[in-house]
mmCIF file of C-alpha atoms in Angstrom:
data_model
loop_
_atom_site.group_PDB
_atom_site.id
_atom_site.type_symbol
_atom_site.label_atom_id
_atom_site.label_comp_id
_atom_site.label_asym_id
_atom_site.label_seq_id
_atom_site.Cartn_x
_atom_site.Cartn_y
_atom_site.Cartn_z
ATOM 1 C CA ASP A 1 156.066 62.759 149.154
ATOM 2 C CA ALA A 2 158.699 61.969 146.649
ATOM 3 C CA GLY A 3 158.464 64.699 144.402
ATOM 4 C CA VAL A 4 158.015 64.206 140.492
ATOM 5 C CA ILE A 5 159.924 61.751 139.466
ATOM 6 C CA GLN A 6 161.402 60.880 136.373
ATOM 7 C CA SER A 7 162.527 57.534 134.032
ATOM 8 C CA PRO A 8 165.788 57.552 133.103
ATOM 9 C CA ARG A 9 167.415 60.547 133.137
ATOM 10 C CA HIS A 10 169.776 60.384 130.370
ATOM 11 C CA GLU A 11 169.105 57.889 127.492
ATOM 12 C CA VAL A 12 170.839 57.483 123.813
ATOM 13 C CA THR A 13 169.782 56.599 121.666
ATOM 14 C CA GLU A 14 170.378 56.405 117.123
ATOM 15 C CA MET A 15 168.178 58.863 114.795
ATOM 16 C CA GLY A 16 165.077 56.020 114.260
ATOM 17 C CA GLN A 17 164.745 54.546 117.424
ATOM 18 C CA GLU A 18 161.373 54.870 119.610
ATOM 19 C CA VAL A 19 162.564 56.440 122.749
ATOM 20 C CA THR A 20 159.516 56.428 125.743
ATOM 21 C CA LEU A 21 160.102 59.080 128.156
ATOM 22 C CA ARG A 22 158.127 58.583 131.837
ATOM 23 C CA CYS A 23 157.248 61.065 134.133
ATOM 24 C CA LYS A 24 154.894 60.016 137.600
ATOM 25 C CA PRO A 25 153.406 63.183 139.070
ATOM 26 C CA ILE A 26 153.285 64.407 142.721
ATOM 27 C CA SER A 27 149.926 61.973 144.335
ATOM 28 C CA GLY A 28 147.109 64.626 144.439
ATOM 29 C CA HIS A 29 148.207 67.122 142.277
ATOM 30 C CA ASP A 30 145.564 67.463 138.776
ATOM 31 C CA TYR A 31 148.276 68.676 136.165
ATOM 32 C CA LEU A 32 150.649 67.050 134.118
ATOM 33 C CA PHE A 33 152.887 68.737 132.287
ATOM 34 C CA TRP A 34 155.529 68.209 129.288
ATOM 35 C CA TYR A 35 158.132 70.111 129.085
ATOM 36 C CA ARG A 36 161.105 71.019 126.509
ATOM 37 C CA GLN A 37 164.202 72.634 127.526
ATOM 38 C CA THR A 38 166.931 73.297 124.789
ATOM 39 C CA MET A 39 169.540 75.993 124.529
ATOM 40 C CA MET A 40 168.352 77.031 122.068
ATOM 41 C CA ARG A 41 164.275 77.737 122.153
ATOM 42 C CA GLY A 42 165.003 77.589 126.588
ATOM 43 C CA LEU A 43 161.446 75.400 127.889
ATOM 44 C CA GLU A 44 159.016 75.136 125.628
ATOM 45 C CA LEU A 45 155.704 73.398 126.786
ATOM 46 C CA LEU A 46 154.869 70.651 124.529
ATOM 47 C CA ILE A 47 151.810 69.331 126.381
ATOM 48 C CA TYR A 48 149.504 69.750 129.449
ATOM 49 C CA PHE A 49 147.527 67.855 131.180
ATOM 50 C CA ASN A 50 143.941 67.849 133.957
ATOM 51 C CA ASN A 51 142.796 65.128 135.282
ATOM 52 C CA ASN A 52 144.583 62.793 132.955
ATOM 53 C CA VAL A 53 143.058 64.366 129.812
ATOM 54 C CA PRO A 54 145.233 65.973 127.489
ATOM 55 C CA ILE A 55 143.944 69.862 127.400
ATOM 56 C CA ASP A 56 146.376 71.607 125.289
ATOM 57 C CA ASP A 57 148.852 69.909 122.956
ATOM 58 C CA SER A 58 149.351 72.510 120.490
ATOM 59 C CA GLY A 59 153.711 72.459 121.895
ATOM 60 C CA MET A 60 153.905 69.008 120.111
ATOM 61 C CA PRO A 61 156.508 69.853 117.801
ATOM 62 C CA GLU A 62 155.181 67.506 114.558
ATOM 63 C CA ASP A 63 153.834 63.925 114.373
ATOM 64 C CA ARG A 64 156.720 62.180 115.971
ATOM 65 C CA PHE A 65 155.934 63.332 119.022
ATOM 66 C CA SER A 66 152.397 61.258 121.508
ATOM 67 C CA ALA A 67 151.645 61.772 125.329
ATOM 68 C CA LYS A 68 149.266 59.443 127.099
ATOM 69 C CA MET A 69 149.033 59.877 130.901
ATOM 70 C CA PRO A 70 146.945 56.408 131.280
ATOM 71 C CA ASN A 71 145.753 57.422 135.104
ATOM 72 C CA ALA A 72 146.144 59.854 137.325
ATOM 73 C CA SER A 73 150.075 58.052 138.578
ATOM 74 C CA PHE A 74 152.325 58.246 135.366
ATOM 75 C CA SER A 75 153.277 59.605 131.677
ATOM 76 C CA THR A 76 154.970 59.035 128.962
ATOM 77 C CA LEU A 77 156.523 60.788 126.562
ATOM 78 C CA LYS A 78 157.010 58.656 123.298
ATOM 79 C CA ILE A 79 159.565 60.281 120.516
ATOM 80 C CA GLN A 80 159.472 57.517 116.951
ATOM 81 C CA PRO A 81 160.726 57.474 114.875
ATOM 82 C CA SER A 82 163.454 60.050 117.370
ATOM 83 C CA GLU A 83 166.509 62.718 115.070
ATOM 84 C CA PRO A 84 169.225 64.177 116.356
ATOM 85 C CA ARG A 85 167.600 67.552 116.560
ATOM 86 C CA ASP A 86 165.004 66.156 119.725
ATOM 87 C CA SER A 87 168.465 66.511 121.324
ATOM 88 C CA ALA A 88 167.494 68.280 124.844
ATOM 89 C CA VAL A 89 166.404 68.005 128.882
ATOM 90 C CA TYR A 90 162.925 66.842 128.877
ATOM 91 C CA PHE A 91 161.261 68.200 132.231
ATOM 92 C CA CYS A 92 157.774 67.071 133.139
ATOM 93 C CA ALA A 93 155.917 68.856 135.834
ATOM 94 C CA SER A 94 152.512 68.552 138.480
ATOM 95 C CA SER A 95 150.623 70.604 139.744
ATOM 96 C CA PRO A 96 147.243 70.739 142.053
ATOM 97 C CA SER A 97 144.370 72.202 141.090
ATOM 98 C CA HIS A 98 143.562 74.760 142.504
ATOM 99 C CA ARG A 99 146.667 76.562 141.516
ATOM 100 C CA GLY A 100 146.551 75.614 137.061
ATOM 101 C CA GLN A 101 149.764 76.093 136.151
ATOM 102 C CA SER A 102 150.969 78.961 138.594
ATOM 103 C CA LYS A 103 152.458 76.499 140.769
ATOM 104 C CA ALA A 104 154.860 73.647 139.279
ATOM 105 C CA PHE A 105 156.571 71.607 140.651
ATOM 106 C CA PHE A 106 159.765 69.942 138.478
ATOM 107 C CA GLY A 107 161.095 67.008 137.875
ATOM 108 C CA GLN A 108 164.913 66.085 137.775
ATOM 109 C CA GLY A 109 164.263 66.082 133.817
ATOM 110 C CA THR A 110 165.445 63.865 131.107
ATOM 111 C CA ARG A 111 168.484 63.867 129.292
ATOM 112 C CA LEU A 112 168.315 63.155 125.415
ATOM 113 C CA THR A 113 170.182 62.559 123.598
ATOM 114 C CA VAL A 114 169.992 61.445 119.602
ATOM 115 C CA VAL A 115 173.267 60.133 117.652
ATOM 116 C CA LEU B 1 149.560 86.740 127.130
ATOM 117 C CA ALA B 2 151.719 89.465 128.572
ATOM 118 C CA LYS B 3 154.917 91.129 127.013
ATOM 119 C CA ILE B 4 157.672 90.110 129.964
ATOM 120 C CA THR B 5 160.896 91.988 129.821
ATOM 121 C CA GLN B 6 163.591 90.772 131.981
ATOM 122 C CA PRO B 7 167.396 91.013 132.072
ATOM 123 C CA ILE B 8 169.586 88.852 129.867
ATOM 124 C CA SER B 9 171.997 88.727 133.150
ATOM 125 C CA MET B 10 173.124 89.957 135.971
ATOM 126 C CA ASP B 11 176.222 90.129 138.372
ATOM 127 C CA SER B 12 176.731 90.442 141.955
ATOM 128 C CA TYR B 13 179.590 89.554 144.947
ATOM 129 C CA GLU B 14 178.175 86.866 148.406
ATOM 130 C CA GLY B 15 176.343 89.269 150.722
ATOM 131 C CA GLN B 16 174.883 91.558 148.452
ATOM 132 C CA GLU B 17 171.194 92.020 147.795
ATOM 133 C CA VAL B 18 170.365 91.565 143.910
ATOM 134 C CA ASN B 19 166.954 93.286 142.918
ATOM 135 C CA ILE B 20 166.023 91.485 139.176
ATOM 136 C CA THR B 21 163.304 93.439 137.191
ATOM 137 C CA CYS B 22 160.638 92.722 135.049
ATOM 138 C CA SER B 23 158.686 94.729 132.762
ATOM 139 C CA HIS B 24 155.128 93.202 131.503
ATOM 140 C CA ASN B 25 153.514 96.445 131.141
ATOM 141 C CA ASN B 26 150.469 94.457 128.998
ATOM 142 C CA ILE B 27 149.327 92.692 132.413
ATOM 143 C CA ALA B 28 145.604 91.304 132.558
ATOM 144 C CA THR B 29 143.165 92.332 135.674
ATOM 145 C CA ASN B 30 143.652 88.585 136.445
ATOM 146 C CA ASP B 31 147.207 87.817 136.380
ATOM 147 C CA TYR B 32 149.011 86.983 138.736
ATOM 148 C CA ILE B 33 153.464 87.508 138.935
ATOM 149 C CA THR B 34 154.718 83.980 139.936
ATOM 150 C CA TRP B 35 159.354 83.274 139.454
ATOM 151 C CA TYR B 36 161.117 80.500 139.642
ATOM 152 C CA GLN B 37 164.269 79.839 140.285
ATOM 153 C CA GLN B 38 166.865 77.233 137.792
ATOM 154 C CA PHE B 39 169.906 75.782 139.731
ATOM 155 C CA PRO B 40 171.546 73.947 136.938
ATOM 156 C CA SER B 41 170.724 70.768 136.220
ATOM 157 C CA GLN B 42 167.190 70.388 137.648
ATOM 158 C CA GLY B 43 164.303 71.535 136.441
ATOM 159 C CA PRO B 44 162.902 74.477 137.503
ATOM 160 C CA ARG B 45 161.559 76.003 140.813
ATOM 161 C CA PHE B 46 158.949 77.746 142.409
ATOM 162 C CA ILE B 47 160.337 80.514 144.398
ATOM 163 C CA ILE B 48 157.492 83.531 144.903
ATOM 164 C CA GLN B 49 154.333 84.791 143.618
ATOM 165 C CA GLY B 50 152.356 87.768 145.121
ATOM 166 C CA TYR B 51 149.222 89.685 143.352
ATOM 167 C CA LYS B 52 150.536 93.679 144.262
ATOM 168 C CA THR B 53 152.065 95.565 146.624
ATOM 169 C CA LYS B 54 154.835 93.147 148.433
ATOM 170 C CA VAL B 55 155.332 89.357 149.277
ATOM 171 C CA THR B 56 157.999 87.578 151.499
ATOM 172 C CA ASN B 57 159.040 84.173 151.864
ATOM 173 C CA GLU B 58 162.125 82.005 153.753
ATOM 174 C CA VAL B 59 163.467 82.886 149.743
ATOM 175 C CA ALA B 60 162.840 86.032 148.517
ATOM 176 C CA SER B 61 160.278 89.648 148.527
ATOM 177 C CA LEU B 62 158.536 90.336 146.180
ATOM 178 C CA PHE B 63 157.627 93.732 145.077
ATOM 179 C CA ILE B 64 154.905 95.000 143.446
ATOM 180 C CA PRO B 65 154.181 97.947 142.246
ATOM 181 C CA ALA B 66 150.416 99.884 142.435
ATOM 182 C CA ASP B 67 150.147 99.367 138.778
ATOM 183 C CA ARG B 68 151.974 96.402 138.401
ATOM 184 C CA LYS B 69 153.477 96.771 134.955
ATOM 185 C CA SER B 70 156.618 95.854 136.583
ATOM 186 C CA SER B 71 157.693 93.939 139.477
ATOM 187 C CA THR B 72 161.050 93.468 141.346
ATOM 188 C CA LEU B 73 162.091 90.081 142.512
ATOM 189 C CA SER B 74 164.171 90.929 145.719
ATOM 190 C CA LEU B 75 166.984 88.114 147.479
ATOM 191 C CA PRO B 76 168.826 89.637 150.215
ATOM 192 C CA ARG B 77 172.031 88.637 150.740
ATOM 193 C CA VAL B 78 173.280 86.809 147.682
ATOM 194 C CA SER B 79 175.802 83.446 147.921
ATOM 195 C CA LEU B 80 177.607 81.820 145.716
ATOM 196 C CA SER B 81 174.477 78.513 145.839
ATOM 197 C CA ASP B 82 172.108 81.268 144.969
ATOM 198 C CA THR B 83 174.172 81.072 140.685
ATOM 199 C CA ALA B 84 170.975 80.171 138.319
ATOM 200 C CA VAL B 85 168.638 81.574 135.702
ATOM 201 C CA TYR B 86 165.626 83.296 136.807
ATOM 202 C CA TYR B 87 161.914 83.346 135.325
ATOM 203 C CA CYS B 88 159.696 85.333 135.800
ATOM 204 C CA LEU B 89 155.637 84.749 134.378
ATOM 205 C CA VAL B 90 153.049 86.235 134.322
ATOM 206 C CA GLY B 91 149.185 84.943 134.198
ATOM 207 C CA PRO B 92 146.328 83.899 136.157
ATOM 208 C CA SER B 93 147.203 81.431 139.443
ATOM 209 C CA ALA B 94 144.197 78.951 137.852
ATOM 210 C CA GLY B 95 142.900 76.930 135.411
ATOM 211 C CA ASN B 96 143.769 76.418 131.866
ATOM 212 C CA THR B 97 145.615 79.082 131.328
ATOM 213 C CA PRO B 98 148.957 78.044 129.855
ATOM 214 C CA LEU B 99 152.771 79.653 131.673
ATOM 215 C CA VAL B 100 154.786 80.595 129.314
ATOM 216 C CA PHE B 101 158.800 80.571 130.067
ATOM 217 C CA GLY B 102 161.158 83.750 128.412
ATOM 218 C CA LYS B 103 164.803 83.182 128.349
ATOM 219 C CA GLY B 104 165.156 84.419 131.975
ATOM 220 C CA THR B 105 168.073 86.347 133.925
ATOM 221 C CA ARG B 106 170.803 84.322 134.520
ATOM 222 C CA LEU B 107 172.623 85.275 137.758
ATOM 223 C CA SER B 108 176.646 84.433 138.523
ATOM 224 C CA VAL B 109 177.548 85.035 142.083
ATOM 225 C CA ILE B 110 181.080 85.545 143.160
ATOM 226 C CA ALA B 111 183.603 85.566 145.576
#
């Protein structure tokens, strides 16, 4: 298995533009997580899905952020409109159902820079 | 959620054994202790998980005393490539309880 695949690896965009981050979880994993990492705030859980259904989105910072999981093999995190304070590394992770969230496999991350 | 305390940073020379202790005084009965490792520019990677006593794998050992209020991650004979941030997490091993990452311990291995 190729692991969790995220795209793009790097994204530079101007303030106000829409940004879409993509994630392909490991096949057979029932949980999918989106995290954001910054120096100031560390790793923050934004939202997670179980069997394609959003379970907890309390970590999503504001309405500008939205996430979808249309099927078991694909998820997106969208920011519209983007702001400089959204600059961070965004990680997607997945885990098998019998382990819940305790053994998550992370992707390489997308480094987002909003100028 | 269990409150977790671990050192912010540690330094070690190559070849030494490194022990990183995590304090989790209010750990719940069904909570497990899980450690992740994160290298620069990479996502965190699961290292080891345990409930009590000792767990060992090819990467590390995890020591958990009987009261489970703390745990120690032991890395034998570290090398420069073990330089990373190590996160201690506490929570159920399954189910819909979110895992919360703290600031972690930044380990620097020196030649």
